[in-house]
Amino acid sequence: MTVEGDIKRQVQEFYNSVGWKQIGEGVYQNARYEDLRPVSREYIHRCHIRVARFLPLQGTYLLDAGSGPIQYPEYLEYSKGFRYRVCLDISMLALKEARERLGDRGLYIVADIANLPFKEDAFEGVVSLHTIHHLPADEHKGAFFGLHHVLKPGGRCVIVYTWGEYSPLMRFLELPIHWATRFIQWLSSKRRSRRETIQSEENAQSEAIELVRTPGTFTTKHDYAWVIDNLRDLPGLDIRVWRTVSTRFMRAFIHRKALGRFWLRFLFWLEEIFPRFFGRIGQYPMILFQKSESSTSTIERTGI
Ligand SMILES: C[S@@+](CC[C@H](N)C(=O)[O-])C[C@H]1O[C@@H](n2cnc3c(N)ncnc32)[C@H](O)[C@@H]1O
């Protein structure tokens, strides 16, 4: 097996046996990468809803590439006006879970986002959230152009990508995040040791805790300059903010008693005014493009 094949098998196994295992009612192990605390809920919700603004309102087929189990209710908004949401994922478990939510409004395909099994011009809309970064670095460009290839002329695509360690803002804040995280861990371990019940709770939840502690899987990212250099042929290429701050940042600095909800509202307001600035410096950009009405296959040939 090639190195690329090996990486994908590892990612697939991870999601089948760990990532999409439920650790609570409708909560997956993979949710540990998200901040699900009440103080952050409104901000996260508004970021999820943001995606829908850039997708067509209606159509026959919306492709969700790397759909996972459609884990958040907001995700259902994206395909509300579509006849079918085509869920494509490398993980069978993800698709079984997605079917629980979508039923016969969905079509389910186990496939690789870097080798889409669709004909050209098949979809009015394409969405892909947090998935391309699971591909080997040299397959990212082909995946972007492959998604463009399957768009209908006039169709639009939204990719939520991550700059990871290349986010200038999160890199700048790395040390404060580190120390704030250490401080919070120290505080909560002090609180925990005061609670007598903790041992029995831990026993009861041991399987869930085991899953949460399991290391993640392969990811790799490119930076802003790479996207501009490599994707500039995609019509209407635009990079806007999806979410500025990482989950680590939020857990470190956003707390109810420290007016966390207020600060997140303020941040969201800034993001709305300067979407491209925050898309460039923050953690998670939305990479948007479309297929022009006059599109020919030349662009696909130059891209892949
Ligand atoms: C981080 S999860 C995101 C899932 C979903 N888009 C969401 O935002 O909740 C990444 C998903 O991509 C899928 N995936 C990873 N590599 C893939 C590939 N090469 N082709 C298709 N799906 C892939 C995984 O199985 C997983 O369901």
mmCIF file of C-alpha atoms and ligand atoms in Angstrom:
data_model
loop_
_atom_site.group_PDB
_atom_site.id
_atom_site.type_symbol
_atom_site.label_atom_id
_atom_site.label_comp_id
_atom_site.label_asym_id
_atom_site.label_seq_id
_atom_site.Cartn_x
_atom_site.Cartn_y
_atom_site.Cartn_z
ATOM 1 C CA MET A 1 0.000 0.000 0.000
ATOM 2 C CA THR A 2 1.210 3.558 -0.784
ATOM 3 C CA VAL A 3 1.966 6.043 1.996
ATOM 4 C CA GLU A 4 -1.180 7.996 0.971
ATOM 5 C CA GLY A 5 -3.256 4.798 1.112
ATOM 6 C CA ASP A 6 -1.832 4.020 4.531
ATOM 7 C CA ILE A 7 -2.720 7.468 5.865
ATOM 8 C CA LYS A 8 -6.303 7.178 4.601
ATOM 9 C CA ARG A 9 -6.752 3.711 6.079
ATOM 10 C CA GLN A 10 -5.528 5.030 9.416
ATOM 11 C CA VAL A 11 -7.951 7.997 9.259
ATOM 12 C CA GLN A 12 -10.798 5.667 8.273
ATOM 13 C CA GLU A 13 -10.067 3.274 11.134
ATOM 14 C CA PHE A 14 -9.881 6.160 13.564
ATOM 15 C CA TYR A 15 -13.324 7.496 12.624
ATOM 16 C CA ASN A 16 -14.907 4.038 12.460
ATOM 17 C CA SER A 17 -13.615 2.855 15.803
ATOM 18 C CA VAL A 18 -13.071 6.037 17.850
ATOM 19 C CA GLY A 19 -14.094 9.397 16.303
ATOM 20 C CA TRP A 20 -17.742 8.596 15.638
ATOM 21 C CA LYS A 21 -18.312 6.461 18.740
ATOM 22 C CA GLN A 22 -20.950 8.061 20.914
ATOM 23 C CA ILE A 23 -19.747 9.018 24.385
ATOM 24 C CA GLY A 24 -23.108 10.427 25.406
ATOM 25 C CA GLU A 25 -26.591 10.985 23.981
ATOM 26 C CA GLY A 26 -25.817 12.219 20.413
ATOM 27 C CA VAL A 27 -22.302 13.336 21.471
ATOM 28 C CA TYR A 28 -19.350 11.817 19.654
ATOM 29 C CA GLN A 29 -15.790 11.311 20.829
ATOM 30 C CA ASN A 30 -14.801 13.747 18.065
ATOM 31 C CA ALA A 31 -16.650 16.527 19.929
ATOM 32 C CA ARG A 32 -13.627 16.850 22.204
ATOM 33 C CA TYR A 33 -12.214 19.109 19.464
ATOM 34 C CA GLU A 34 -15.157 21.441 19.969
ATOM 35 C CA ASP A 35 -16.067 23.733 22.842
ATOM 36 C CA LEU A 36 -19.549 22.593 23.864
ATOM 37 C CA ARG A 37 -19.848 24.686 27.056
ATOM 38 C CA PRO A 38 -22.928 26.915 27.433
ATOM 39 C CA VAL A 39 -20.767 30.055 27.487
ATOM 40 C CA SER A 40 -19.522 29.349 23.944
ATOM 41 C CA ARG A 41 -22.728 27.949 22.492
ATOM 42 C CA GLU A 42 -24.062 31.113 20.908
ATOM 43 C CA TYR A 43 -20.776 31.982 19.163
ATOM 44 C CA ILE A 44 -20.286 28.447 17.842
ATOM 45 C CA HIS A 45 -23.906 28.365 16.669
ATOM 46 C CA ARG A 46 -23.496 31.634 14.758
ATOM 47 C CA CYS A 47 -20.294 30.377 13.127
ATOM 48 C CA HIS A 48 -22.077 27.195 11.988
ATOM 49 C CA ILE A 49 -24.962 29.215 10.563
ATOM 50 C CA ARG A 50 -22.517 31.494 8.725
ATOM 51 C CA VAL A 51 -21.764 28.679 6.249
ATOM 52 C CA ALA A 52 -25.373 28.628 4.982
ATOM 53 C CA ARG A 53 -25.148 32.232 3.744
ATOM 54 C CA PHE A 54 -22.738 31.249 1.005
ATOM 55 C CA LEU A 55 -24.544 28.164 -0.264
ATOM 56 C CA PRO A 56 -27.393 28.181 -2.793
ATOM 57 C CA LEU A 57 -30.791 28.295 -1.102
ATOM 58 C CA GLN A 58 -32.207 25.442 -3.153
ATOM 59 C CA GLY A 59 -31.438 22.766 -5.668
ATOM 60 C CA THR A 60 -31.618 19.034 -6.268
ATOM 61 C CA TYR A 61 -28.256 17.847 -4.921
ATOM 62 C CA LEU A 62 -26.008 19.294 -2.239
ATOM 63 C CA LEU A 63 -22.742 17.414 -1.782
ATOM 64 C CA ASP A 64 -21.442 17.212 1.795
ATOM 65 C CA ALA A 65 -17.899 15.919 1.331
ATOM 66 C CA GLY A 66 -16.617 14.389 4.562
ATOM 67 C CA SER A 67 -20.079 14.735 6.073
ATOM 68 C CA GLY A 68 -19.420 12.803 9.258
ATOM 69 C CA PRO A 69 -22.682 11.994 11.080
ATOM 70 C CA ILE A 70 -24.145 15.541 10.543
ATOM 71 C CA GLN A 71 -23.341 16.011 14.171
ATOM 72 C CA TYR A 72 -24.799 19.480 14.846
ATOM 73 C CA PRO A 73 -28.433 20.539 14.234
ATOM 74 C CA GLU A 74 -27.220 23.682 12.398
ATOM 75 C CA TYR A 75 -25.751 21.451 9.683
ATOM 76 C CA LEU A 76 -29.286 20.518 8.619
ATOM 77 C CA GLU A 77 -29.847 24.137 7.569
ATOM 78 C CA TYR A 78 -27.393 23.834 4.692
ATOM 79 C CA SER A 79 -29.532 21.345 2.761
ATOM 80 C CA LYS A 80 -32.984 22.588 3.809
ATOM 81 C CA GLY A 81 -33.906 23.750 0.285
ATOM 82 C CA PHE A 82 -32.348 20.753 -1.487
ATOM 83 C CA ARG A 83 -34.069 17.580 -2.569
ATOM 84 C CA TYR A 84 -31.083 15.435 -1.557
ATOM 85 C CA ARG A 85 -28.009 15.881 0.560
ATOM 86 C CA VAL A 86 -25.329 13.581 -0.786
ATOM 87 C CA CYS A 87 -23.203 12.546 2.170
ATOM 88 C CA LEU A 88 -19.783 11.277 1.204
ATOM 89 C CA ASP A 89 -17.384 9.967 3.809
ATOM 90 C CA ILE A 90 -14.552 7.502 4.168
ATOM 91 C CA SER A 91 -16.181 6.206 7.363
ATOM 92 C CA MET A 92 -19.126 3.821 7.130
ATOM 93 C CA LEU A 93 -20.044 4.524 10.761
ATOM 94 C CA ALA A 94 -20.304 8.263 9.970
ATOM 95 C CA LEU A 95 -22.765 7.544 7.174
ATOM 96 C CA LYS A 96 -24.875 5.177 9.280
ATOM 97 C CA GLU A 97 -25.179 7.919 11.882
ATOM 98 C CA ALA A 98 -25.936 10.531 9.192
ATOM 99 C CA ARG A 99 -28.772 8.332 7.933
ATOM 100 C CA GLU A 100 -30.321 8.396 11.413
ATOM 101 C CA ARG A 101 -30.679 12.165 11.011
ATOM 102 C CA LEU A 102 -31.451 12.585 7.328
ATOM 103 C CA GLY A 103 -33.270 9.385 6.385
ATOM 104 C CA ASP A 104 -34.334 9.376 2.747
ATOM 105 C CA ARG A 105 -33.434 13.071 2.290
ATOM 106 C CA GLY A 106 -29.857 11.788 2.159
ATOM 107 C CA LEU A 107 -27.821 9.645 -0.236
ATOM 108 C CA TYR A 108 -24.820 7.943 1.319
ATOM 109 C CA ILE A 109 -21.529 7.106 -0.349
ATOM 110 C CA VAL A 110 -18.346 5.679 1.121
ATOM 111 C CA ALA A 111 -15.605 7.302 -0.957
ATOM 112 C CA ASP A 112 -12.453 9.383 -0.860
ATOM 113 C CA ILE A 113 -12.819 13.167 -1.161
ATOM 114 C CA ALA A 114 -9.642 13.199 -3.270
ATOM 115 C CA ASN A 115 -11.191 10.807 -5.833
ATOM 116 C CA LEU A 116 -14.819 11.812 -6.171
ATOM 117 C CA PRO A 117 -17.014 9.223 -7.907
ATOM 118 C CA PHE A 118 -19.281 11.807 -9.592
ATOM 119 C CA LYS A 119 -19.632 13.192 -13.070
ATOM 120 C CA GLU A 120 -18.825 16.800 -13.909
ATOM 121 C CA ASP A 121 -21.487 19.448 -13.149
ATOM 122 C CA ALA A 122 -23.499 17.249 -10.763
ATOM 123 C CA PHE A 123 -24.179 19.539 -7.772
ATOM 124 C CA GLU A 124 -25.703 22.965 -7.293
ATOM 125 C CA GLY A 125 -23.876 23.278 -3.996
ATOM 126 C CA VAL A 126 -20.906 21.678 -2.241
ATOM 127 C CA VAL A 127 -19.938 21.925 1.394
ATOM 128 C CA SER A 128 -16.953 20.340 3.085
ATOM 129 C CA LEU A 129 -16.188 21.006 6.722
ATOM 130 C CA HIS A 130 -12.990 20.070 8.549
ATOM 131 C CA THR A 131 -12.103 17.258 6.134
ATOM 132 C CA ILE A 132 -9.466 18.257 3.542
ATOM 133 C CA HIS A 133 -6.862 18.591 6.313
ATOM 134 C CA HIS A 134 -7.080 14.797 6.778
ATOM 135 C CA LEU A 135 -5.561 14.289 3.314
ATOM 136 C CA PRO A 136 -1.822 14.062 2.654
ATOM 137 C CA ALA A 137 -0.509 17.589 1.917
ATOM 138 C CA ASP A 138 0.043 16.957 -1.784
ATOM 139 C CA GLU A 139 -3.611 15.943 -2.273
ATOM 140 C CA HIS A 140 -5.196 19.145 -0.939
ATOM 141 C CA LYS A 141 -4.999 21.027 -4.228
ATOM 142 C CA GLY A 142 -6.500 18.162 -6.231
ATOM 143 C CA ALA A 143 -9.339 17.863 -3.697
ATOM 144 C CA PHE A 144 -10.253 21.553 -4.046
ATOM 145 C CA PHE A 145 -10.268 21.309 -7.844
ATOM 146 C CA GLY A 146 -12.156 18.010 -7.728
ATOM 147 C CA LEU A 147 -14.934 19.707 -5.752
ATOM 148 C CA HIS A 148 -15.012 22.495 -8.325
ATOM 149 C CA HIS A 149 -15.211 19.892 -11.116
ATOM 150 C CA VAL A 150 -18.433 18.367 -9.767
ATOM 151 C CA LEU A 151 -20.135 21.755 -9.256
ATOM 152 C CA LYS A 152 -22.784 22.768 -11.798
ATOM 153 C CA PRO A 153 -22.148 26.040 -13.650
ATOM 154 C CA GLY A 154 -23.461 28.738 -11.316
ATOM 155 C CA GLY A 155 -23.010 26.426 -8.314
ATOM 156 C CA ARG A 156 -21.188 27.444 -5.134
ATOM 157 C CA CYS A 157 -18.814 25.703 -2.757
ATOM 158 C CA VAL A 158 -17.896 26.371 0.881
ATOM 159 C CA ILE A 159 -14.896 24.653 2.436
ATOM 160 C CA VAL A 160 -14.142 25.115 6.116
ATOM 161 C CA TYR A 161 -10.387 24.694 6.383
ATOM 162 C CA THR A 162 -7.909 25.226 9.207
ATOM 163 C CA TRP A 163 -4.636 27.113 9.155
ATOM 164 C CA GLY A 164 -3.649 25.089 12.228
ATOM 165 C CA GLU A 165 -0.205 26.156 13.442
ATOM 166 C CA TYR A 166 -0.041 28.668 10.542
ATOM 167 C CA SER A 167 -2.751 30.913 12.002
ATOM 168 C CA PRO A 168 -0.769 34.097 12.776
ATOM 169 C CA LEU A 169 -3.116 35.101 15.603
ATOM 170 C CA MET A 170 -3.194 31.736 17.341
ATOM 171 C CA ARG A 171 0.587 31.401 16.953
ATOM 172 C CA PHE A 172 1.049 34.800 18.573
ATOM 173 C CA LEU A 173 -1.197 33.731 21.456
ATOM 174 C CA GLU A 174 0.357 30.282 21.870
ATOM 175 C CA LEU A 175 2.240 31.053 25.086
ATOM 176 C CA PRO A 176 -0.653 32.819 26.875
ATOM 177 C CA ILE A 177 -2.937 29.925 25.833
ATOM 178 C CA HIS A 178 -0.427 27.435 27.210
ATOM 179 C CA TRP A 179 -0.128 29.133 30.598
ATOM 180 C CA ALA A 180 -3.845 29.834 30.944
ATOM 181 C CA THR A 181 -4.546 26.158 30.149
ATOM 182 C CA ARG A 182 -2.029 25.016 32.784
ATOM 183 C CA PHE A 183 -3.602 27.342 35.342
ATOM 184 C CA ILE A 184 -7.112 26.062 34.630
ATOM 185 C CA GLN A 185 -5.937 22.451 34.841
ATOM 186 C CA TRP A 186 -4.327 23.183 38.195
ATOM 187 C CA LEU A 187 -7.501 24.873 39.475
ATOM 188 C CA SER A 188 -9.769 22.053 38.388
ATOM 189 C CA SER A 189 -7.488 19.357 39.808
ATOM 190 C CA LYS A 190 -7.640 21.165 43.179
ATOM 191 C CA ARG A 191 -11.424 21.291 42.970
ATOM 192 C CA ARG A 192 -11.625 17.634 41.957
ATOM 193 C CA SER A 193 -9.534 16.410 44.827
ATOM 194 C CA ARG A 194 -12.074 17.971 47.183
ATOM 195 C CA ARG A 195 -14.914 15.925 45.727
ATOM 196 C CA GLU A 196 -15.268 12.496 47.347
ATOM 197 C CA THR A 197 -17.529 11.127 44.643
ATOM 198 C CA ILE A 198 -15.036 11.465 41.845
ATOM 199 C CA GLN A 199 -13.715 7.889 42.028
ATOM 200 C CA SER A 200 -17.079 6.260 41.504
ATOM 201 C CA GLU A 201 -17.979 8.721 38.754
ATOM 202 C CA GLU A 202 -14.756 7.900 36.980
ATOM 203 C CA ASN A 203 -15.440 4.189 37.162
ATOM 204 C CA ALA A 204 -18.890 4.609 35.687
ATOM 205 C CA GLN A 205 -17.592 6.757 32.855
ATOM 206 C CA SER A 206 -14.370 4.889 32.234
ATOM 207 C CA GLU A 207 -15.197 3.826 28.679
ATOM 208 C CA ALA A 208 -16.092 7.378 27.654
ATOM 209 C CA ILE A 209 -12.954 8.743 29.326
ATOM 210 C CA GLU A 210 -10.832 6.163 27.515
ATOM 211 C CA LEU A 211 -12.295 7.266 24.173
ATOM 212 C CA VAL A 212 -11.747 10.944 24.901
ATOM 213 C CA ARG A 213 -8.110 10.311 25.799
ATOM 214 C CA THR A 214 -7.383 8.321 22.669
ATOM 215 C CA PRO A 215 -4.975 10.287 20.462
ATOM 216 C CA GLY A 216 -6.398 11.865 17.298
ATOM 217 C CA THR A 217 -5.572 10.971 13.741
ATOM 218 C CA PHE A 218 -3.521 12.325 10.823
ATOM 219 C CA THR A 219 -3.926 15.979 9.828
ATOM 220 C CA THR A 220 -1.831 18.408 7.819
ATOM 221 C CA LYS A 221 -2.430 22.010 6.805
ATOM 222 C CA HIS A 222 -1.307 24.627 4.325
ATOM 223 C CA ASP A 223 -1.087 28.343 4.991
ATOM 224 C CA TYR A 224 -2.781 31.386 3.475
ATOM 225 C CA ALA A 225 -0.005 31.999 0.910
ATOM 226 C CA TRP A 226 -0.304 28.408 -0.312
ATOM 227 C CA VAL A 227 -4.031 28.796 -0.870
ATOM 228 C CA ILE A 228 -3.601 32.052 -2.797
ATOM 229 C CA ASP A 229 -0.792 30.545 -4.921
ATOM 230 C CA ASN A 230 -2.437 27.223 -5.638
ATOM 231 C CA LEU A 231 -6.145 27.983 -5.797
ATOM 232 C CA ARG A 232 -6.146 31.327 -7.576
ATOM 233 C CA ASP A 233 -7.652 29.746 -10.725
ATOM 234 C CA LEU A 234 -10.828 28.829 -8.871
ATOM 235 C CA PRO A 235 -13.522 31.328 -9.977
ATOM 236 C CA GLY A 236 -14.665 33.702 -7.262
ATOM 237 C CA LEU A 237 -12.021 32.487 -4.800
ATOM 238 C CA ASP A 238 -12.629 34.257 -1.505
ATOM 239 C CA ILE A 239 -11.265 33.602 1.972
ATOM 240 C CA ARG A 240 -13.434 34.704 4.857
ATOM 241 C CA VAL A 241 -13.577 33.918 8.508
ATOM 242 C CA TRP A 242 -15.491 30.905 9.738
ATOM 243 C CA ARG A 243 -14.172 31.166 13.276
ATOM 244 C CA THR A 244 -11.205 33.182 14.529
ATOM 245 C CA VAL A 245 -10.354 31.366 17.726
ATOM 246 C CA SER A 246 -9.333 27.791 18.368
ATOM 247 C CA THR A 247 -11.032 25.499 20.849
ATOM 248 C CA ARG A 248 -7.900 25.668 23.041
ATOM 249 C CA PHE A 249 -8.125 29.459 23.113
ATOM 250 C CA MET A 250 -11.776 29.312 24.113
ATOM 251 C CA ARG A 251 -11.238 26.800 26.879
ATOM 252 C CA ALA A 252 -8.348 28.869 28.189
ATOM 253 C CA PHE A 253 -9.862 32.357 28.073
ATOM 254 C CA ILE A 254 -13.618 32.190 27.652
ATOM 255 C CA HIS A 255 -15.408 31.720 30.965
ATOM 256 C CA ARG A 256 -18.814 32.683 32.210
ATOM 257 C CA LYS A 257 -17.507 34.648 35.183
ATOM 258 C CA ALA A 258 -15.035 36.504 32.981
ATOM 259 C CA LEU A 259 -17.880 37.747 30.712
ATOM 260 C CA GLY A 260 -17.010 35.128 28.105
ATOM 261 C CA ARG A 261 -20.289 35.448 26.208
ATOM 262 C CA PHE A 262 -19.834 39.187 25.896
ATOM 263 C CA TRP A 263 -16.288 38.847 24.510
ATOM 264 C CA LEU A 264 -17.447 36.265 21.970
ATOM 265 C CA ARG A 265 -20.287 38.552 20.850
ATOM 266 C CA PHE A 266 -17.762 41.322 20.415
ATOM 267 C CA LEU A 267 -15.467 39.033 18.422
ATOM 268 C CA PHE A 268 -18.320 37.884 16.194
ATOM 269 C CA TRP A 269 -19.240 41.511 15.562
ATOM 270 C CA LEU A 270 -15.631 42.268 14.518
ATOM 271 C CA GLU A 271 -15.584 39.183 12.289
ATOM 272 C CA GLU A 272 -18.700 40.427 10.509
ATOM 273 C CA ILE A 273 -17.046 43.795 9.830
ATOM 274 C CA PHE A 274 -13.635 42.416 8.792
ATOM 275 C CA PRO A 275 -14.336 38.895 7.475
ATOM 276 C CA ARG A 276 -11.261 38.697 5.235
ATOM 277 C CA PHE A 277 -8.860 39.990 7.849
ATOM 278 C CA PHE A 278 -10.003 37.445 10.429
ATOM 279 C CA GLY A 279 -10.173 34.771 7.728
ATOM 280 C CA ARG A 280 -6.495 35.366 7.141
ATOM 281 C CA ILE A 281 -5.166 35.618 10.691
ATOM 282 C CA GLY A 282 -7.593 33.417 12.625
ATOM 283 C CA GLN A 283 -7.763 29.658 13.063
ATOM 284 C CA TYR A 284 -10.518 28.580 10.671
ATOM 285 C CA PRO A 285 -11.157 30.184 7.282
ATOM 286 C CA MET A 286 -13.989 29.497 4.881
ATOM 287 C CA ILE A 287 -12.628 29.017 1.394
ATOM 288 C CA LEU A 288 -15.337 29.976 -1.068
ATOM 289 C CA PHE A 289 -15.525 29.568 -4.822
ATOM 290 C CA GLN A 290 -18.063 28.972 -7.538
ATOM 291 C CA LYS A 291 -18.321 27.568 -11.013
ATOM 292 C CA SER A 292 -18.864 30.267 -13.557
ATOM 293 C CA GLU A 293 -21.726 29.817 -16.020
ATOM 294 C CA SER A 294 -19.224 29.723 -18.891
ATOM 295 C CA SER A 295 -16.858 27.265 -17.214
ATOM 296 C CA THR A 296 -15.000 24.742 -19.362
ATOM 297 C CA SER A 297 -12.947 21.803 -18.182
ATOM 298 C CA THR A 298 -9.662 23.727 -18.718
ATOM 299 C CA ILE A 299 -9.644 24.807 -15.103
ATOM 300 C CA GLU A 300 -9.895 21.219 -13.880
ATOM 301 C CA ARG A 301 -6.976 20.186 -16.049
ATOM 302 C CA THR A 302 -4.749 22.987 -14.764
ATOM 303 C CA GLY A 303 -5.796 22.319 -11.176
ATOM 304 C CA ILE A 304 -5.278 18.601 -10.723
HETATM 305 C C1 LIG B 1 -13.328 16.253 11.514
HETATM 306 S S1 LIG B 1 -14.512 15.227 10.781
HETATM 307 C C2 LIG B 1 -15.679 16.440 10.191
HETATM 308 C C3 LIG B 1 -17.017 15.847 9.905
HETATM 309 C C4 LIG B 1 -18.094 16.869 9.520
HETATM 310 N N1 LIG B 1 -17.789 17.508 8.263
HETATM 311 C C5 LIG B 1 -18.260 17.873 10.628
HETATM 312 O O1 LIG B 1 -17.862 19.042 10.458
HETATM 313 O O2 LIG B 1 -18.786 17.507 11.671
HETATM 314 C C6 LIG B 1 -13.735 14.683 9.294
HETATM 315 C C7 LIG B 1 -14.573 13.721 8.467
HETATM 316 O O3 LIG B 1 -13.922 13.508 7.230
HETATM 317 C C8 LIG B 1 -13.922 12.134 6.917
HETATM 318 N N2 LIG B 1 -12.759 11.890 6.057
HETATM 319 C C9 LIG B 1 -11.451 11.905 6.388
HETATM 320 N N3 LIG B 1 -10.692 11.644 5.311
HETATM 321 C C10 LIG B 1 -11.528 11.490 4.266
HETATM 322 C C11 LIG B 1 -11.348 11.210 2.897
HETATM 323 N N4 LIG B 1 -10.133 11.033 2.364
HETATM 324 N N5 LIG B 1 -12.439 11.107 2.110
HETATM 325 C C12 LIG B 1 -13.686 11.265 2.631
HETATM 326 N N6 LIG B 1 -13.924 11.544 3.928
HETATM 327 C C13 LIG B 1 -12.854 11.653 4.743
HETATM 328 C C14 LIG B 1 -13.840 11.447 8.259
HETATM 329 O O4 LIG B 1 -14.305 10.114 8.208
HETATM 330 C C15 LIG B 1 -14.730 12.348 9.110
HETATM 331 O O5 LIG B 1 -16.068 11.939 9.068
#
